[in-house]
């Protein structure tokens, strides 16, 4: 039986006081895992708590684009290879539920209005997402969760409104496999920060290789990536989990995060 474990972040560049909000999501995810829920459910429900919290730039609290629209991205990846992601979706307070619904479909990803219509056909709630008040529209505050259940299934779930003041169709790293997330062979990674820089580095997949292929400890791989692949002025953060239930988090700026595993270790 694998250890149960969960870790979540509230975005690179976010207020460290938001750790208590993250702890709520961890509480939800860990109690689900303890009551035998699968890692997909634990990661999704923890992510939904963060999407419903207006303190975060995901779902409900998402930032506005240059044209005043609010468009959301989300992704989910399971270590059995299943994948779901949505990009630039309108009127969707919980895009992670749409990404989850894609897990067992032949297609992996959907974008824009087509994604919304597909979600409508499956009864996934549509409602206007109220833009954040002006002045609170920094990037950052994106959310990400990694969970592992007793069967050793590992899942990443990430969600964002993107970076503020970007064009309506802009796609960051969150819905792009290998960029904002990657899980395979007992190592799961989720990234946050400036999506363009993360995407150019294919950051999650790159760091995954250093850990899984080269045997580098997670914390050291994160530090190496942040120091050697990014400019100091580019916000970036990473969380990760390995199949022994260990978790790690690093960023070059504030990044509220929290973790728990069934050995009673909290971070
Ligand atoms: N990575 C997200 C994006 O660029 C934003 C963030 O993590 O703060 O869309």
PDB file of C-alpha atoms and ligand atoms in Angstrom:
ATOM      1  CA  UNK A   1       0.000   0.000   0.000  1.00  0.00           C
ATOM      2  CA  UNK A   2       1.388   3.410  -0.991  1.00  0.00           C
ATOM      3  CA  UNK A   3       1.547   6.334   1.392  1.00  0.00           C
ATOM      4  CA  UNK A   4      -1.215   8.886   1.013  1.00  0.00           C
ATOM      5  CA  UNK A   5       0.123  12.333   0.174  1.00  0.00           C
ATOM      6  CA  UNK A   6      -0.988  15.724  -1.087  1.00  0.00           C
ATOM      7  CA  UNK A   7       0.729  19.055  -1.773  1.00  0.00           C
ATOM      8  CA  UNK A   8      -0.734  22.307  -3.129  1.00  0.00           C
ATOM      9  CA  UNK A   9       0.503  25.793  -3.998  1.00  0.00           C
ATOM     10  CA  UNK A  10      -1.200  29.158  -4.365  1.00  0.00           C
ATOM     11  CA  UNK A  11       1.052  30.622  -7.041  1.00  0.00           C
ATOM     12  CA  UNK A  12       4.492  32.162  -7.457  1.00  0.00           C
ATOM     13  CA  UNK A  13       4.331  35.787  -6.343  1.00  0.00           C
ATOM     14  CA  UNK A  14       1.311  35.274  -4.079  1.00  0.00           C
ATOM     15  CA  UNK A  15       0.870  36.601  -0.537  1.00  0.00           C
ATOM     16  CA  UNK A  16       2.443  34.092   1.932  1.00  0.00           C
ATOM     17  CA  UNK A  17      -0.543  34.631   4.255  1.00  0.00           C
ATOM     18  CA  UNK A  18      -2.597  32.618   1.787  1.00  0.00           C
ATOM     19  CA  UNK A  19      -0.949  29.491   3.222  1.00  0.00           C
ATOM     20  CA  UNK A  20      -3.988  29.096   5.499  1.00  0.00           C
ATOM     21  CA  UNK A  21      -6.257  29.018   2.411  1.00  0.00           C
ATOM     22  CA  UNK A  22      -4.042  26.311   0.925  1.00  0.00           C
ATOM     23  CA  UNK A  23      -4.245  24.354   4.160  1.00  0.00           C
ATOM     24  CA  UNK A  24      -8.027  24.205   3.736  1.00  0.00           C
ATOM     25  CA  UNK A  25      -7.568  22.543   0.363  1.00  0.00           C
ATOM     26  CA  UNK A  26      -5.008  20.134   1.852  1.00  0.00           C
ATOM     27  CA  UNK A  27      -7.457  19.320   4.634  1.00  0.00           C
ATOM     28  CA  UNK A  28     -10.134  18.470   2.068  1.00  0.00           C
ATOM     29  CA  UNK A  29      -7.810  16.392  -0.087  1.00  0.00           C
ATOM     30  CA  UNK A  30      -6.225  14.511   2.813  1.00  0.00           C
ATOM     31  CA  UNK A  31      -9.543  13.600   4.409  1.00  0.00           C
ATOM     32  CA  UNK A  32     -10.755  12.291   1.053  1.00  0.00           C
ATOM     33  CA  UNK A  33      -7.592  10.196   0.681  1.00  0.00           C
ATOM     34  CA  UNK A  34      -8.012   8.870   4.237  1.00  0.00           C
ATOM     35  CA  UNK A  35     -11.560   7.828   3.435  1.00  0.00           C
ATOM     36  CA  UNK A  36     -10.286   5.828   0.462  1.00  0.00           C
ATOM     37  CA  UNK A  37     -11.041   8.301  -2.318  1.00  0.00           C
ATOM     38  CA  UNK A  38      -8.835   8.012  -5.388  1.00  0.00           C
ATOM     39  CA  UNK A  39      -6.086  10.528  -6.117  1.00  0.00           C
ATOM     40  CA  UNK A  40      -8.094  12.053  -8.995  1.00  0.00           C
ATOM     41  CA  UNK A  41     -10.969  12.914  -6.636  1.00  0.00           C
ATOM     42  CA  UNK A  42      -8.639  14.234  -3.924  1.00  0.00           C
ATOM     43  CA  UNK A  43      -6.681  16.439  -6.351  1.00  0.00           C
ATOM     44  CA  UNK A  44      -9.814  17.729  -8.107  1.00  0.00           C
ATOM     45  CA  UNK A  45     -11.753  18.507  -4.910  1.00  0.00           C
ATOM     46  CA  UNK A  46      -8.744  20.271  -3.372  1.00  0.00           C
ATOM     47  CA  UNK A  47      -8.362  22.256  -6.604  1.00  0.00           C
ATOM     48  CA  UNK A  48     -12.081  23.143  -6.575  1.00  0.00           C
ATOM     49  CA  UNK A  49     -11.679  24.611  -3.058  1.00  0.00           C
ATOM     50  CA  UNK A  50      -8.935  26.881  -4.420  1.00  0.00           C
ATOM     51  CA  UNK A  51     -10.908  27.729  -7.599  1.00  0.00           C
ATOM     52  CA  UNK A  52     -13.872  28.718  -5.395  1.00  0.00           C
ATOM     53  CA  UNK A  53     -11.680  30.932  -3.189  1.00  0.00           C
ATOM     54  CA  UNK A  54     -11.598  34.465  -4.665  1.00  0.00           C
ATOM     55  CA  UNK A  55      -8.129  34.944  -3.166  1.00  0.00           C
ATOM     56  CA  UNK A  56      -6.712  32.889  -6.040  1.00  0.00           C
ATOM     57  CA  UNK A  57      -6.328  33.575  -9.733  1.00  0.00           C
ATOM     58  CA  UNK A  58      -8.178  30.415 -10.747  1.00  0.00           C
ATOM     59  CA  UNK A  59     -11.861  29.827 -11.452  1.00  0.00           C
ATOM     60  CA  UNK A  60     -13.834  32.372  -9.397  1.00  0.00           C
ATOM     61  CA  UNK A  61     -10.995  34.823  -8.684  1.00  0.00           C
ATOM     62  CA  UNK A  62      -9.457  34.849 -12.156  1.00  0.00           C
ATOM     63  CA  UNK A  63      -7.840  37.966 -13.602  1.00  0.00           C
ATOM     64  CA  UNK A  64      -9.142  39.863 -16.621  1.00  0.00           C
ATOM     65  CA  UNK A  65      -7.634  39.817 -20.105  1.00  0.00           C
ATOM     66  CA  UNK A  66      -6.915  42.987 -22.072  1.00  0.00           C
ATOM     67  CA  UNK A  67     -10.440  43.009 -23.521  1.00  0.00           C
ATOM     68  CA  UNK A  68     -11.995  42.658 -20.054  1.00  0.00           C
ATOM     69  CA  UNK A  69     -12.837  38.975 -20.513  1.00  0.00           C
ATOM     70  CA  UNK A  70     -12.150  36.312 -17.897  1.00  0.00           C
ATOM     71  CA  UNK A  71     -10.897  33.087 -19.490  1.00  0.00           C
ATOM     72  CA  UNK A  72      -9.584  30.126 -17.557  1.00  0.00           C
ATOM     73  CA  UNK A  73      -7.117  27.274 -18.118  1.00  0.00           C
ATOM     74  CA  UNK A  74      -6.799  23.981 -16.226  1.00  0.00           C
ATOM     75  CA  UNK A  75      -5.171  20.581 -16.537  1.00  0.00           C
ATOM     76  CA  UNK A  76      -5.129  17.167 -14.939  1.00  0.00           C
ATOM     77  CA  UNK A  77      -2.596  14.371 -15.505  1.00  0.00           C
ATOM     78  CA  UNK A  78      -2.586  10.851 -14.040  1.00  0.00           C
ATOM     79  CA  UNK A  79       0.484   8.595 -13.808  1.00  0.00           C
ATOM     80  CA  UNK A  80      -1.309   5.977 -15.914  1.00  0.00           C
ATOM     81  CA  UNK A  81      -0.960   8.442 -18.816  1.00  0.00           C
ATOM     82  CA  UNK A  82      -4.492   9.872 -18.809  1.00  0.00           C
ATOM     83  CA  UNK A  83      -4.621  13.579 -19.496  1.00  0.00           C
ATOM     84  CA  UNK A  84      -7.175  16.393 -19.726  1.00  0.00           C
ATOM     85  CA  UNK A  85      -6.678  20.117 -20.297  1.00  0.00           C
ATOM     86  CA  UNK A  86      -8.729  23.165 -21.206  1.00  0.00           C
ATOM     87  CA  UNK A  87      -7.545  26.589 -22.355  1.00  0.00           C
ATOM     88  CA  UNK A  88      -9.122  30.062 -22.555  1.00  0.00           C
ATOM     89  CA  UNK A  89     -12.536  28.813 -21.404  1.00  0.00           C
ATOM     90  CA  UNK A  90     -15.233  31.424 -20.759  1.00  0.00           C
ATOM     91  CA  UNK A  91     -17.858  31.337 -17.985  1.00  0.00           C
ATOM     92  CA  UNK A  92     -16.384  28.425 -16.084  1.00  0.00           C
ATOM     93  CA  UNK A  93     -15.896  28.731 -12.312  1.00  0.00           C
ATOM     94  CA  UNK A  94     -14.424  25.207 -12.066  1.00  0.00           C
ATOM     95  CA  UNK A  95     -12.395  24.413 -15.200  1.00  0.00           C
ATOM     96  CA  UNK A  96     -10.661  21.541 -13.383  1.00  0.00           C
ATOM     97  CA  UNK A  97     -13.966  19.634 -13.583  1.00  0.00           C
ATOM     98  CA  UNK A  98     -13.938  19.991 -17.368  1.00  0.00           C
ATOM     99  CA  UNK A  99     -10.308  18.834 -17.532  1.00  0.00           C
ATOM    100  CA  UNK A 100     -11.270  15.875 -15.334  1.00  0.00           C
ATOM    101  CA  UNK A 101     -14.177  14.988 -17.626  1.00  0.00           C
ATOM    102  CA  UNK A 102     -11.665  14.724 -20.490  1.00  0.00           C
ATOM    103  CA  UNK A 103      -9.617  12.042 -18.726  1.00  0.00           C
ATOM    104  CA  UNK A 104     -11.563   9.171 -20.217  1.00  0.00           C
ATOM    105  CA  UNK A 105     -12.166  10.742 -23.641  1.00  0.00           C
ATOM    106  CA  UNK A 106     -10.202  10.126 -26.789  1.00  0.00           C
ATOM    107  CA  UNK A 107      -9.381  13.823 -27.092  1.00  0.00           C
ATOM    108  CA  UNK A 108      -7.060  15.307 -24.463  1.00  0.00           C
ATOM    109  CA  UNK A 109      -7.707  19.013 -24.723  1.00  0.00           C
ATOM    110  CA  UNK A 110     -10.301  21.638 -25.620  1.00  0.00           C
ATOM    111  CA  UNK A 111     -10.158  25.409 -25.971  1.00  0.00           C
ATOM    112  CA  UNK A 112     -12.352  28.497 -25.922  1.00  0.00           C
ATOM    113  CA  UNK A 113     -16.058  28.433 -26.661  1.00  0.00           C
ATOM    114  CA  UNK A 114     -15.837  24.863 -27.974  1.00  0.00           C
ATOM    115  CA  UNK A 115     -14.633  23.735 -24.560  1.00  0.00           C
ATOM    116  CA  UNK A 116     -17.523  25.580 -22.932  1.00  0.00           C
ATOM    117  CA  UNK A 117     -20.091  23.996 -25.246  1.00  0.00           C
ATOM    118  CA  UNK A 118     -18.628  20.537 -24.623  1.00  0.00           C
ATOM    119  CA  UNK A 119     -18.912  21.182 -20.864  1.00  0.00           C
ATOM    120  CA  UNK A 120     -22.529  22.387 -21.289  1.00  0.00           C
ATOM    121  CA  UNK A 121     -23.416  19.078 -22.936  1.00  0.00           C
ATOM    122  CA  UNK A 122     -22.072  17.283 -19.866  1.00  0.00           C
ATOM    123  CA  UNK A 123     -23.879  19.499 -17.352  1.00  0.00           C
ATOM    124  CA  UNK A 124     -20.740  21.143 -15.961  1.00  0.00           C
ATOM    125  CA  UNK A 125     -21.937  24.461 -14.490  1.00  0.00           C
ATOM    126  CA  UNK A 126     -21.624  27.608 -16.598  1.00  0.00           C
ATOM    127  CA  UNK A 127     -21.732  30.998 -14.910  1.00  0.00           C
ATOM    128  CA  UNK A 128     -20.102  34.360 -15.426  1.00  0.00           C
ATOM    129  CA  UNK A 129     -16.834  34.633 -13.525  1.00  0.00           C
ATOM    130  CA  UNK A 130     -16.678  38.032 -11.833  1.00  0.00           C
ATOM    131  CA  UNK A 131     -13.412  39.786 -12.699  1.00  0.00           C
ATOM    132  CA  UNK A 132     -11.135  40.760  -9.818  1.00  0.00           C
ATOM    133  CA  UNK A 133     -11.326  44.407  -8.772  1.00  0.00           C
ATOM    134  CA  UNK A 134      -8.739  46.606 -10.545  1.00  0.00           C
ATOM    135  CA  UNK A 135      -5.432  46.759  -8.684  1.00  0.00           C
ATOM    136  CA  UNK A 136      -5.618  43.122  -7.678  1.00  0.00           C
ATOM    137  CA  UNK A 137      -4.838  41.791 -11.088  1.00  0.00           C
ATOM    138  CA  UNK A 138      -1.264  40.615 -10.868  1.00  0.00           C
ATOM    139  CA  UNK A 139      -0.275  37.272 -12.270  1.00  0.00           C
ATOM    140  CA  UNK A 140       0.526  34.798  -9.547  1.00  0.00           C
ATOM    141  CA  UNK A 141      -2.103  33.237  -7.300  1.00  0.00           C
ATOM    142  CA  UNK A 142      -2.510  30.377  -9.769  1.00  0.00           C
ATOM    143  CA  UNK A 143      -3.182  27.054  -8.046  1.00  0.00           C
ATOM    144  CA  UNK A 144      -1.774  23.547  -8.324  1.00  0.00           C
ATOM    145  CA  UNK A 145      -2.291  20.279  -6.449  1.00  0.00           C
ATOM    146  CA  UNK A 146      -0.542  16.884  -6.515  1.00  0.00           C
ATOM    147  CA  UNK A 147      -2.110  13.884  -4.775  1.00  0.00           C
ATOM    148  CA  UNK A 148      -1.266  10.193  -4.330  1.00  0.00           C
ATOM    149  CA  UNK A 149      -3.672   7.488  -3.142  1.00  0.00           C
ATOM    150  CA  UNK A 150      -3.165   4.099  -1.480  1.00  0.00           C
ATOM    151  CA  UNK A 151      -2.861   2.395  -4.883  1.00  0.00           C
ATOM    152  CA  UNK A 152       0.091   4.652  -5.698  1.00  0.00           C
ATOM    153  CA  UNK A 153      -1.894   6.580  -8.324  1.00  0.00           C
ATOM    154  CA  UNK A 154      -0.389  10.071  -8.627  1.00  0.00           C
ATOM    155  CA  UNK A 155      -2.256  13.047 -10.103  1.00  0.00           C
ATOM    156  CA  UNK A 156      -1.454  16.674 -10.883  1.00  0.00           C
ATOM    157  CA  UNK A 157      -4.260  19.257 -11.094  1.00  0.00           C
ATOM    158  CA  UNK A 158      -3.559  22.873 -12.031  1.00  0.00           C
ATOM    159  CA  UNK A 159      -5.844  25.850 -12.663  1.00  0.00           C
ATOM    160  CA  UNK A 160      -5.362  29.524 -13.556  1.00  0.00           C
ATOM    161  CA  UNK A 161      -6.932  32.661 -14.973  1.00  0.00           C
ATOM    162  CA  UNK A 162      -3.561  33.277 -16.659  1.00  0.00           C
ATOM    163  CA  UNK A 163      -1.559  36.474 -16.330  1.00  0.00           C
ATOM    164  CA  UNK A 164      -3.469  39.753 -16.201  1.00  0.00           C
ATOM    165  CA  UNK A 165      -3.509  42.202 -19.108  1.00  0.00           C
ATOM    166  CA  UNK A 166      -2.781  39.554 -21.723  1.00  0.00           C
ATOM    167  CA  UNK A 167      -4.685  39.041 -24.988  1.00  0.00           C
ATOM    168  CA  UNK A 168      -7.930  37.080 -24.783  1.00  0.00           C
ATOM    169  CA  UNK A 169      -6.530  34.016 -26.563  1.00  0.00           C
ATOM    170  CA  UNK A 170      -3.245  33.854 -24.666  1.00  0.00           C
ATOM    171  CA  UNK A 171      -2.306  30.392 -23.432  1.00  0.00           C
ATOM    172  CA  UNK A 172       0.208  29.989 -20.597  1.00  0.00           C
ATOM    173  CA  UNK A 173       1.895  26.870 -19.267  1.00  0.00           C
ATOM    174  CA  UNK A 174      -0.984  25.500 -17.183  1.00  0.00           C
ATOM    175  CA  UNK A 175      -2.814  23.630 -19.967  1.00  0.00           C
ATOM    176  CA  UNK A 176       0.376  22.590 -21.798  1.00  0.00           C
ATOM    177  CA  UNK A 177       1.660  19.056 -21.041  1.00  0.00           C
ATOM    178  CA  UNK A 178       5.276  19.018 -19.832  1.00  0.00           C
ATOM    179  CA  UNK A 179       5.234  22.770 -19.229  1.00  0.00           C
ATOM    180  CA  UNK A 180       2.915  23.487 -16.264  1.00  0.00           C
ATOM    181  CA  UNK A 181       2.691  19.846 -15.132  1.00  0.00           C
ATOM    182  CA  UNK A 182       3.993  16.320 -15.649  1.00  0.00           C
ATOM    183  CA  UNK A 183       3.578  12.997 -13.826  1.00  0.00           C
ATOM    184  CA  UNK A 184       5.216   9.729 -14.833  1.00  0.00           C
ATOM    185  CA  UNK A 185       7.280   6.922 -13.272  1.00  0.00           C
ATOM    186  CA  UNK A 186       6.678   7.903  -9.648  1.00  0.00           C
ATOM    187  CA  UNK A 187       7.519  11.595  -9.996  1.00  0.00           C
ATOM    188  CA  UNK A 188       4.888  14.366 -10.230  1.00  0.00           C
ATOM    189  CA  UNK A 189       5.632  18.032 -10.890  1.00  0.00           C
ATOM    190  CA  UNK A 190       3.526  21.223 -11.108  1.00  0.00           C
ATOM    191  CA  UNK A 191       4.891  24.662 -11.983  1.00  0.00           C
ATOM    192  CA  UNK A 192       3.726  28.227 -11.454  1.00  0.00           C
ATOM    193  CA  UNK A 193       4.950  31.664 -12.514  1.00  0.00           C
ATOM    194  CA  UNK A 194       5.354  33.431 -15.830  1.00  0.00           C
ATOM    195  CA  UNK A 195       3.826  30.949 -18.264  1.00  0.00           C
ATOM    196  CA  UNK A 196       5.831  31.990 -21.307  1.00  0.00           C
ATOM    197  CA  UNK A 197       9.188  31.386 -19.583  1.00  0.00           C
ATOM    198  CA  UNK A 198       7.955  28.096 -18.102  1.00  0.00           C
ATOM    199  CA  UNK A 199       6.723  26.932 -21.505  1.00  0.00           C
ATOM    200  CA  UNK A 200       9.979  27.832 -23.274  1.00  0.00           C
ATOM    201  CA  UNK A 201      11.808  25.649 -20.749  1.00  0.00           C
ATOM    202  CA  UNK A 202       9.223  22.841 -20.865  1.00  0.00           C
ATOM    203  CA  UNK A 203       9.900  23.164 -17.177  1.00  0.00           C
ATOM    204  CA  UNK A 204       7.918  20.337 -15.576  1.00  0.00           C
ATOM    205  CA  UNK A 205       9.177  17.733 -18.030  1.00  0.00           C
ATOM    206  CA  UNK A 206      12.761  19.009 -17.827  1.00  0.00           C
ATOM    207  CA  UNK A 207      12.832  18.855 -14.022  1.00  0.00           C
ATOM    208  CA  UNK A 208      11.017  15.515 -14.090  1.00  0.00           C
ATOM    209  CA  UNK A 209      13.883  14.085 -16.163  1.00  0.00           C
ATOM    210  CA  UNK A 210      16.543  15.313 -13.741  1.00  0.00           C
ATOM    211  CA  UNK A 211      14.743  13.589 -10.871  1.00  0.00           C
ATOM    212  CA  UNK A 212      13.426  10.447 -12.504  1.00  0.00           C
ATOM    213  CA  UNK A 213      16.154   9.720 -15.081  1.00  0.00           C
ATOM    214  CA  UNK A 214      19.210  11.278 -13.395  1.00  0.00           C
ATOM    215  CA  UNK A 215      18.309  10.554  -9.749  1.00  0.00           C
ATOM    216  CA  UNK A 216      18.647  14.152  -8.574  1.00  0.00           C
ATOM    217  CA  UNK A 217      16.828  14.895  -5.277  1.00  0.00           C
ATOM    218  CA  UNK A 218      13.645  16.902  -5.910  1.00  0.00           C
ATOM    219  CA  UNK A 219      14.641  20.001  -3.936  1.00  0.00           C
ATOM    220  CA  UNK A 220      18.020  20.172  -5.683  1.00  0.00           C
ATOM    221  CA  UNK A 221      16.445  19.761  -9.122  1.00  0.00           C
ATOM    222  CA  UNK A 222      13.995  22.584  -8.373  1.00  0.00           C
ATOM    223  CA  UNK A 223      16.806  24.867  -7.167  1.00  0.00           C
ATOM    224  CA  UNK A 224      18.928  24.081 -10.217  1.00  0.00           C
ATOM    225  CA  UNK A 225      16.042  24.836 -12.587  1.00  0.00           C
ATOM    226  CA  UNK A 226      15.110  28.082 -10.867  1.00  0.00           C
ATOM    227  CA  UNK A 227      18.725  29.313 -10.659  1.00  0.00           C
ATOM    228  CA  UNK A 228      20.046  28.211 -14.025  1.00  0.00           C
ATOM    229  CA  UNK A 229      17.069  28.409 -16.385  1.00  0.00           C
ATOM    230  CA  UNK A 230      15.331  31.639 -15.230  1.00  0.00           C
ATOM    231  CA  UNK A 231      16.170  35.246 -14.827  1.00  0.00           C
ATOM    232  CA  UNK A 232      15.852  36.433 -11.205  1.00  0.00           C
ATOM    233  CA  UNK A 233      13.114  38.843 -12.237  1.00  0.00           C
ATOM    234  CA  UNK A 234      10.964  36.057 -13.699  1.00  0.00           C
ATOM    235  CA  UNK A 235       8.667  34.606 -11.027  1.00  0.00           C
ATOM    236  CA  UNK A 236       8.781  30.830 -11.001  1.00  0.00           C
ATOM    237  CA  UNK A 237       7.902  28.098  -8.519  1.00  0.00           C
ATOM    238  CA  UNK A 238       7.645  24.315  -8.448  1.00  0.00           C
ATOM    239  CA  UNK A 239       5.993  21.683  -6.288  1.00  0.00           C
ATOM    240  CA  UNK A 240       6.641  17.962  -6.563  1.00  0.00           C
ATOM    241  CA  UNK A 241       5.984  14.545  -5.115  1.00  0.00           C
ATOM    242  CA  UNK A 242       7.753  11.191  -5.405  1.00  0.00           C
ATOM    243  CA  UNK A 243       6.178   7.758  -5.023  1.00  0.00           C
ATOM    244  CA  UNK A 244       7.545   7.397  -1.454  1.00  0.00           C
ATOM    245  CA  UNK A 245       5.171  10.231  -0.447  1.00  0.00           C
ATOM    246  CA  UNK A 246       7.895  12.903  -0.125  1.00  0.00           C
ATOM    247  CA  UNK A 247       6.976  16.418  -1.206  1.00  0.00           C
ATOM    248  CA  UNK A 248       9.075  19.471  -2.064  1.00  0.00           C
ATOM    249  CA  UNK A 249       8.430  23.079  -3.045  1.00  0.00           C
ATOM    250  CA  UNK A 250      10.769  25.876  -4.182  1.00  0.00           C
ATOM    251  CA  UNK A 251      10.305  29.319  -5.749  1.00  0.00           C
ATOM    252  CA  UNK A 252      12.345  32.447  -6.425  1.00  0.00           C
ATOM    253  CA  UNK A 253       9.574  34.551  -4.834  1.00  0.00           C
ATOM    254  CA  UNK A 254       6.821  34.077  -2.260  1.00  0.00           C
ATOM    255  CA  UNK A 255       4.799  30.984  -2.999  1.00  0.00           C
ATOM    256  CA  UNK A 256       2.300  29.829  -0.366  1.00  0.00           C
ATOM    257  CA  UNK A 257       2.154  26.036  -0.257  1.00  0.00           C
ATOM    258  CA  UNK A 258       1.235  23.247   2.127  1.00  0.00           C
ATOM    259  CA  UNK A 259       1.546  19.474   2.153  1.00  0.00           C
ATOM    260  CA  UNK A 260       0.567  16.412   4.138  1.00  0.00           C
ATOM    261  CA  UNK A 261       1.325  12.710   4.038  1.00  0.00           C
ATOM    262  CA  UNK A 262       0.064   9.695   5.937  1.00  0.00           C
ATOM    263  CA  UNK A 263       3.274   9.517   8.021  1.00  0.00           C
ATOM    264  CA  UNK A 264       1.960  12.678   9.640  1.00  0.00           C
ATOM    265  CA  UNK A 265       4.530  14.873   7.863  1.00  0.00           C
ATOM    266  CA  UNK A 266       3.197  18.360   7.110  1.00  0.00           C
ATOM    267  CA  UNK A 267       4.893  21.101   5.157  1.00  0.00           C
TER     268      UNK A 267
HETATM  269  N1  LIG B   1       1.623  30.100 -14.976  1.00  0.00           N
HETATM  270  C1  LIG B   1       0.420  30.877 -15.055  1.00  0.00           C
HETATM  271  C2  LIG B   1       0.275  31.423 -16.456  1.00  0.00           C
HETATM  272  O1  LIG B   1       1.233  31.922 -16.981  1.00  0.00           O
HETATM  273  C3  LIG B   1       0.370  31.990 -14.086  1.00  0.00           C
HETATM  274  C4  LIG B   1       0.913  31.684 -12.717  1.00  0.00           C
HETATM  275  O2  LIG B   1       1.297  30.574 -12.411  1.00  0.00           O
HETATM  276  O3  LIG B   1       0.958  32.606 -11.928  1.00  0.00           O
HETATM  277  O4  LIG B   1      -0.803  31.377 -16.990  1.00  0.00           O
END
